[in-house]
Coordinates of C-alpha atoms in Angstrom, one line a residue:
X1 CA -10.5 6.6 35.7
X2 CA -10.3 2.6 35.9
X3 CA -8.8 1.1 32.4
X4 CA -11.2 -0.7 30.3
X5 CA -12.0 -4.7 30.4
X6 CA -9.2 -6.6 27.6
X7 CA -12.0 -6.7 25.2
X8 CA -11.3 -10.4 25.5
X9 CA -7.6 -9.9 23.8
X10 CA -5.6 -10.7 26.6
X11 CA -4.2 -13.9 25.0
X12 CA -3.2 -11.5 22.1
X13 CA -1.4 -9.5 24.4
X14 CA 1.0 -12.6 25.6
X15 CA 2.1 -12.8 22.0
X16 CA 6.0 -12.2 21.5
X17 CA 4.7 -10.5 18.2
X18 CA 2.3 -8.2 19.6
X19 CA 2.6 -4.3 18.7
X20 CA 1.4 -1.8 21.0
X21 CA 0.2 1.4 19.3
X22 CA -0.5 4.7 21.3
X23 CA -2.2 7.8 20.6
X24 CA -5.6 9.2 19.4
X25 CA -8.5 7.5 18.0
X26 CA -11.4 9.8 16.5
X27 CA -14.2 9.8 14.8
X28 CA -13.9 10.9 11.2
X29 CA -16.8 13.2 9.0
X30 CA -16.1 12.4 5.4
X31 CA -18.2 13.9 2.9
X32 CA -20.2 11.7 0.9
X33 CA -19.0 13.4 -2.5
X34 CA -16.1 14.3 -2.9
X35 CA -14.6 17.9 -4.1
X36 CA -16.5 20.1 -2.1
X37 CA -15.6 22.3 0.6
X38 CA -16.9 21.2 3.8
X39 CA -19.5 24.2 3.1
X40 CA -20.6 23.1 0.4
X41 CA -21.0 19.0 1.5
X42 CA -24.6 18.0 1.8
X43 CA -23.6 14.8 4.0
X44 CA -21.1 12.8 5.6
X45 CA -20.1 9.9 6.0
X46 CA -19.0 8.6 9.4
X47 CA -15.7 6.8 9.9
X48 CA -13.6 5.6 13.2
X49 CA -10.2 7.3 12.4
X50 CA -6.8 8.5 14.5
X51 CA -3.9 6.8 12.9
X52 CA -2.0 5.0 16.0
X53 CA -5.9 3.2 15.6
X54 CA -5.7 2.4 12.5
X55 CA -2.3 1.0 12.4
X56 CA -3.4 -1.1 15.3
X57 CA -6.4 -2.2 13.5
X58 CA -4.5 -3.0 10.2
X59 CA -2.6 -5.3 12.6
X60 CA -5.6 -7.3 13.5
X61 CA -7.0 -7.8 10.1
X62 CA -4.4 -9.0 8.8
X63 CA -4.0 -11.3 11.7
X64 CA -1.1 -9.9 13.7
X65 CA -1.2 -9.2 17.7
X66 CA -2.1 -5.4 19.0
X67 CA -3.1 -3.3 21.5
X68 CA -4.0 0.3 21.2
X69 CA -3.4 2.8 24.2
X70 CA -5.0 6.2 24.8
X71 CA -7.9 8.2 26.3
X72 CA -11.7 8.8 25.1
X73 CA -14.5 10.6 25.8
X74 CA -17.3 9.3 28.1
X75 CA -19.5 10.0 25.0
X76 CA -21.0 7.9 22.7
X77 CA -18.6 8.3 20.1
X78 CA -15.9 6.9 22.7
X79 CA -17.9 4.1 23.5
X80 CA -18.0 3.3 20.0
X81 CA -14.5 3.6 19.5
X82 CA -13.8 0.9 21.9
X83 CA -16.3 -1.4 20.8
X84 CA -14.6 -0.7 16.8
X85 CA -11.2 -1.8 18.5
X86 CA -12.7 -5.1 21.1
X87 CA -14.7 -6.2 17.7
X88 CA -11.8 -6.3 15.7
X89 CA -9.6 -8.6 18.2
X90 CA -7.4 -5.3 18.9
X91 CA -6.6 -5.3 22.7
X92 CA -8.4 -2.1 24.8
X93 CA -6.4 -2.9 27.7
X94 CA -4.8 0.2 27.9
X95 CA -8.1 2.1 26.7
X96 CA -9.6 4.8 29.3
X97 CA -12.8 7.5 29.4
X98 CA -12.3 10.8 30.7
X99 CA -15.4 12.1 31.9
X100 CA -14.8 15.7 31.4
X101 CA -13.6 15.7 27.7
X102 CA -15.3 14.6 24.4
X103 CA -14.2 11.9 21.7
X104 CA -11.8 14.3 19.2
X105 CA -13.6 15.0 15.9
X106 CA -12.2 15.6 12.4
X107 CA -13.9 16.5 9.6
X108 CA -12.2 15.7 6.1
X109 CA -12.4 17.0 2.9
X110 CA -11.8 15.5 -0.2
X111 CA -10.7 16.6 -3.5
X112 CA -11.5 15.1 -6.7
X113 CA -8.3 12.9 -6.4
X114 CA -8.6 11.3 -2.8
X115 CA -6.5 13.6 -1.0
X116 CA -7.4 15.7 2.1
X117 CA -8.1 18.4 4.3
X118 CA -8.9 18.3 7.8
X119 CA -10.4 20.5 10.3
X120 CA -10.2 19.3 13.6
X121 CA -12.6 19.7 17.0
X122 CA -10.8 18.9 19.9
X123 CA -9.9 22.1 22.9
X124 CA -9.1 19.8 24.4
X125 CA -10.6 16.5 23.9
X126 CA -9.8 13.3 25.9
X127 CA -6.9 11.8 24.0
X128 CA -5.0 14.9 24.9
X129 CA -5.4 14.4 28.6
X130 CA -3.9 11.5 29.0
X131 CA -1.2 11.4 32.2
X132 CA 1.7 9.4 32.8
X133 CA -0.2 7.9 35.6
X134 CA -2.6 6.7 33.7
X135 CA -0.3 4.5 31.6
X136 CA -0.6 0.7 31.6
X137 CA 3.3 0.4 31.1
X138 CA 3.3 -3.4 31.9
X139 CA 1.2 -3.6 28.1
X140 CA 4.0 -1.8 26.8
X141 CA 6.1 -3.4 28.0
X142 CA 4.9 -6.6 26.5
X143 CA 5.3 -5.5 23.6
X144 CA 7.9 -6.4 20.7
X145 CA 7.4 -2.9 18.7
X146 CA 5.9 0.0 20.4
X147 CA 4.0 2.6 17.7
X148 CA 3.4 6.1 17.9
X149 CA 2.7 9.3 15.9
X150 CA 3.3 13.1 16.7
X151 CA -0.1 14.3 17.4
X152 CA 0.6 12.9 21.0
X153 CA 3.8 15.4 21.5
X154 CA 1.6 18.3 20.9
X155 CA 0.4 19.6 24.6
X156 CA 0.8 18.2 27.8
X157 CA -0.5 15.9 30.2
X158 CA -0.4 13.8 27.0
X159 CA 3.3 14.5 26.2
X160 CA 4.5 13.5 29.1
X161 CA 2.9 10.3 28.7
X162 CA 4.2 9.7 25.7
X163 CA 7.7 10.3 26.7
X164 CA 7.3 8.3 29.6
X165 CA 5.9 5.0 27.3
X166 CA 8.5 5.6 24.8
X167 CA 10.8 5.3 27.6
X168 CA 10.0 1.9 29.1
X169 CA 9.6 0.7 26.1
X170 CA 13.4 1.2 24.9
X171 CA 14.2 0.1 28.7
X172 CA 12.5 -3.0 28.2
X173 CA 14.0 -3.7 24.1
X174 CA 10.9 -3.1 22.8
X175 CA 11.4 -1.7 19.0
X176 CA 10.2 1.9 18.4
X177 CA 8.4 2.7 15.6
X178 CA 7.4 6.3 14.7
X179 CA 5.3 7.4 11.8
X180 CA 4.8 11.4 12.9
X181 CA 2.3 11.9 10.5
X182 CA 2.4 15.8 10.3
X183 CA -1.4 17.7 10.4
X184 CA -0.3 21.2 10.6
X185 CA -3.8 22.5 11.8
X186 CA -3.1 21.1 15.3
X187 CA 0.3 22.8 16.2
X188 CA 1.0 25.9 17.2
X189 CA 2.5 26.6 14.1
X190 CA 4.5 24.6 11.3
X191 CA 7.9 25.6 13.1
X192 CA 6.7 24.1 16.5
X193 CA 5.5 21.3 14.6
X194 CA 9.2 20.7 12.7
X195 CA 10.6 20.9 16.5
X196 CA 8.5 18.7 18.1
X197 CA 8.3 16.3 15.6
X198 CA 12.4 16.2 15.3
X199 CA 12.7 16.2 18.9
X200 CA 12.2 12.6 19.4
X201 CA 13.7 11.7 15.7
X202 CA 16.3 9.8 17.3
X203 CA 14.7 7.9 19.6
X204 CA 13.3 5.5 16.9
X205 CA 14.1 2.0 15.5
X206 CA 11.7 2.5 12.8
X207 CA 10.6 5.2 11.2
X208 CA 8.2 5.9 8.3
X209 CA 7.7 9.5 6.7
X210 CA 5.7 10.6 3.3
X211 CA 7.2 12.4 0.3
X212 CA 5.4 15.7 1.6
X213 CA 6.7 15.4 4.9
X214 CA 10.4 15.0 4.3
X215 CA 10.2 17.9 2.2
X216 CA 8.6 19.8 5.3
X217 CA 10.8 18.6 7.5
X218 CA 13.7 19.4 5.4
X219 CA 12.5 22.2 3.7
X220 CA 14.0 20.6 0.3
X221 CA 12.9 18.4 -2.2
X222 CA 12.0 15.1 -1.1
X223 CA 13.2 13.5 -4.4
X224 CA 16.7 14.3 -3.5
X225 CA 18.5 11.7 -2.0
X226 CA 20.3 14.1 0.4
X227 CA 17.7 15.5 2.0
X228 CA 16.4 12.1 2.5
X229 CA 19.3 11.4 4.0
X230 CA 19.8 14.2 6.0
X231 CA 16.9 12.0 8.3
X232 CA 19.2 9.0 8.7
X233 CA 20.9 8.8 12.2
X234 CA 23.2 5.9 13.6
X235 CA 21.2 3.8 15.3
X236 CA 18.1 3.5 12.8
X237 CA 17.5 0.6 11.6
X238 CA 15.2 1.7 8.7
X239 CA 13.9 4.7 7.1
X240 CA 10.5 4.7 4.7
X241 CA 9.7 7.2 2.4
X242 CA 6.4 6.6 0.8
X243 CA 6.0 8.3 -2.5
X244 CA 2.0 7.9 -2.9
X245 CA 1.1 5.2 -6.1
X246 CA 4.7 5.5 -7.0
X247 CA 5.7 3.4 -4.4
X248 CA 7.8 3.7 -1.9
X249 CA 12.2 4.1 -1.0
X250 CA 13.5 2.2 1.7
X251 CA 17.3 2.7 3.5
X252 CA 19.1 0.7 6.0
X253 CA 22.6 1.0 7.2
X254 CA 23.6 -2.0 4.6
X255 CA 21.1 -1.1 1.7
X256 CA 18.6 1.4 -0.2
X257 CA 16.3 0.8 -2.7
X258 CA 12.9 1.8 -4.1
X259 CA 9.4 -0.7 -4.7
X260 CA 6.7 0.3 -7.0
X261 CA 3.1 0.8 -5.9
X262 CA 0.1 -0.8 -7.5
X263 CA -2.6 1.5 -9.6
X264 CA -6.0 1.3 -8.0
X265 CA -9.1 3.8 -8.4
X266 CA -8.6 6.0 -5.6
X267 CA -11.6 7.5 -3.8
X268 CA -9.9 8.6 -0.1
X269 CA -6.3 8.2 0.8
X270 CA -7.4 8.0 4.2
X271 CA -5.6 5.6 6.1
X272 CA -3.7 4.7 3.2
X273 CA -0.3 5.5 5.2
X274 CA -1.4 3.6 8.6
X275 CA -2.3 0.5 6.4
X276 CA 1.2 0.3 4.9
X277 CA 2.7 1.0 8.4
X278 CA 0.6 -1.6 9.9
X279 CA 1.3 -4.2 7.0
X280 CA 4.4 -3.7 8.0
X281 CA 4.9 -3.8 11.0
X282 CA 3.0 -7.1 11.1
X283 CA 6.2 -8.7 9.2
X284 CA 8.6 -6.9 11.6
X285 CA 6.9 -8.7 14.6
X286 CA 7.2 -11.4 13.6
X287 CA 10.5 -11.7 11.7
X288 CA 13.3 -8.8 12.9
X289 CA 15.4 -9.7 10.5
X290 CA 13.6 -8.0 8.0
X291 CA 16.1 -5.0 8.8
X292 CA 19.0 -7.0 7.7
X293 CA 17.7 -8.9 4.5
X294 CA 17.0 -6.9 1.5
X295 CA 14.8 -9.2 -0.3
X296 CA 12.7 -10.2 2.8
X297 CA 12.1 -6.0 2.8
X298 CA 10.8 -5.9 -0.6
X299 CA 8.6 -8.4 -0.6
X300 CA 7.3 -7.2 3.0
X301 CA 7.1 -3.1 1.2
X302 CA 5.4 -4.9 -2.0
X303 CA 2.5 -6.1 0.2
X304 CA 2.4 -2.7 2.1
X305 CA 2.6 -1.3 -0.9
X306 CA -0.9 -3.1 -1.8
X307 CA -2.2 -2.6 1.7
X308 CA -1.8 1.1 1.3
X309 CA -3.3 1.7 -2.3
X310 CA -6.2 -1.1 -1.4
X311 CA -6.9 1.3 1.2
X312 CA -7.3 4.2 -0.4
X313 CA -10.2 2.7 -2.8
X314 CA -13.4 3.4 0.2
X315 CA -14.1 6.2 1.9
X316 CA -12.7 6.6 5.6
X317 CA -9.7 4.8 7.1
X318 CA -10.5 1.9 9.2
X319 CA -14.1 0.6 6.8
X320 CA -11.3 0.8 3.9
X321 CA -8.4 -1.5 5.5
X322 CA -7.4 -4.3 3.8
X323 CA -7.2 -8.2 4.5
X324 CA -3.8 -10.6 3.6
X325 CA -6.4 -12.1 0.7
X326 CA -7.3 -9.1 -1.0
X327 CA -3.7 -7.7 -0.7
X328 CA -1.9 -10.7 -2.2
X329 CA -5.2 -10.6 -5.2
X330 CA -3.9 -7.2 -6.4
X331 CA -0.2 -8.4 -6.0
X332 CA -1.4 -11.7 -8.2
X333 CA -3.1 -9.2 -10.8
X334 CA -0.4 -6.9 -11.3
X335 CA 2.5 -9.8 -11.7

């Protein structure tokens, strides 16, 4: 299986600030009204979703440098996929299409407040069979961050490349970021997916984790400070906790703090997590420092902050990601 053409991005890819993201890209069914069972939904709307893909795409639009890595399906829905991401000036360099597997599906449903349910097709589909061998580690190791999820951890060959891209990545200094981004319907069970998602905990620069998942992870309550803390390791440099409108708590090894969201009319929270990571992670490309300085962090979180909640007012993930104009309006509005 030959790697894709650059999708014209291979200047992006020379960038000292570019962020290479890896993982699954699928296609996502959300219903077109929302708070029904996936029974009961008349129609859906269809959505390119997977959030390393998103993140990368968040990068793009808001004018950063990425590259996305991982397998499709020699389907049409893979196809598309790759067209989403070469449209959108996010590089497909490390893109592939398996023959013999399908594009992963996921069909979401919403309640009446945005949030979501997922069933997933994919025994197995192609982002799962990704080998080591199949890795384009010179992209990674271009790279200044390197971003992955948990999803990829779940069941080999695709583990195995994941370890072996995390690894040349810290070989080469790039900065690991990991957002594991827990979907319980794909592991084994929640205890395999508390083990696997710990088991590379500390090989992370970076990491970003939800409210609901530090309380899975911890089996506490994620407003407690300790159990928070019980996630810190020496040798992180920083440790998100998003906390939904609320905002979000950030901790370094110097200092912790908290930044309030923004109010918006949520319709789908979608995405809204992989918008604030790639908002992000934009600023930490281009400006490491970031990890040091305390005000340069909150003004980065304020504008992820407004990333994510812009993000959550359209249906689907990638349709509903925000641009550096419309984030810094609803910044401008709510001083």
């Amino acid at each position: 299986m030959a790697p894709l053409g650059d999708g014209g991005a291979a200047a992006a890819a020379a960038s000292n600030n570019l962020v290479v993201s890896f993982g699954e890209m699928l296609i996502d069914f959300v219903p077109d009204v929302a708070g029904l069972s996936l029974a009961e939904s008349g129609g859906f709307v269809k959505a390119p979703g997977g959030a390393p893909a998103n993140v990368a795409y968040a990068i793009a639009k808001l004018g950063g440098s990425s590259a996305f890595v991982g397998k499709f399906g020699d389907d049409e829905f893979g196809h598309m996929l790759v067209c989403v991401l070469k449209q959108n000036n996010v590089n497909s360099e490390g893109c592939l299409f398996d023959k013999h597997a399908r594009t992963a599906l996921a069909f979401v449903t919403l309640k009446h407040d945005g949030e979501r349910e997922f069933m997933f097709y994919r025994n197995p589909s192609a982002d799962m069979l990704l080998t080591e061998a199949e890795l384009d580690l010179g992209l990674v190791r271009r790279a200044r961050v390197f971003h992955y999820g948990s999803i990829s951890l779940i069941s080999e060959p695709c583990r195995s490349a994941h370890m072996a891209a995390m690894r040349a990545a810290k070989a080469a200094g790039v900065l690991c970021s990991y957002d594991p981004n827990v979907r319980l319907p794909l592991w084994p069970s929640p205890d395999a997916a508390r083990e696997g998602i710990l088991s590379i905990w500390k090989e992370a620069d970076f990491i970003k984790v939800s409210d609901d998942e530090v309380a899975f992870l911890t089996r506490g309550d994620a407003n407690d400070e300790k159990n928070v803390l019980s996630l810190w390791f020496d040798g992180l440099k920083l440790l998100v906790v998003t906390d939904g409108d609320k905002g979000c708590r950030y901790f370094t090894k110097d200092f912790k703090g908290s930044v309030s969201g923004f109010k918006v009319d949520t319709v789908d929270t979608t995405g809204a997590g992989d918008a604030f990571v790639g908002s992000l992670l934009v600023n930490v490309a281009k400006d490491d420092s970031i990890f040091h300085n305390e005000e340069k962090l909150r003004e980065a979180l304020k504008f992820s902050n407004a990333c994510g909640a812009i993000c959550t007012t359209k249906k689907g993930a990638i349709p509903a990601l925000p641009t550096v104009a419309t984030a810094q309006d609803l910044i401008a509005k709510a001083n």
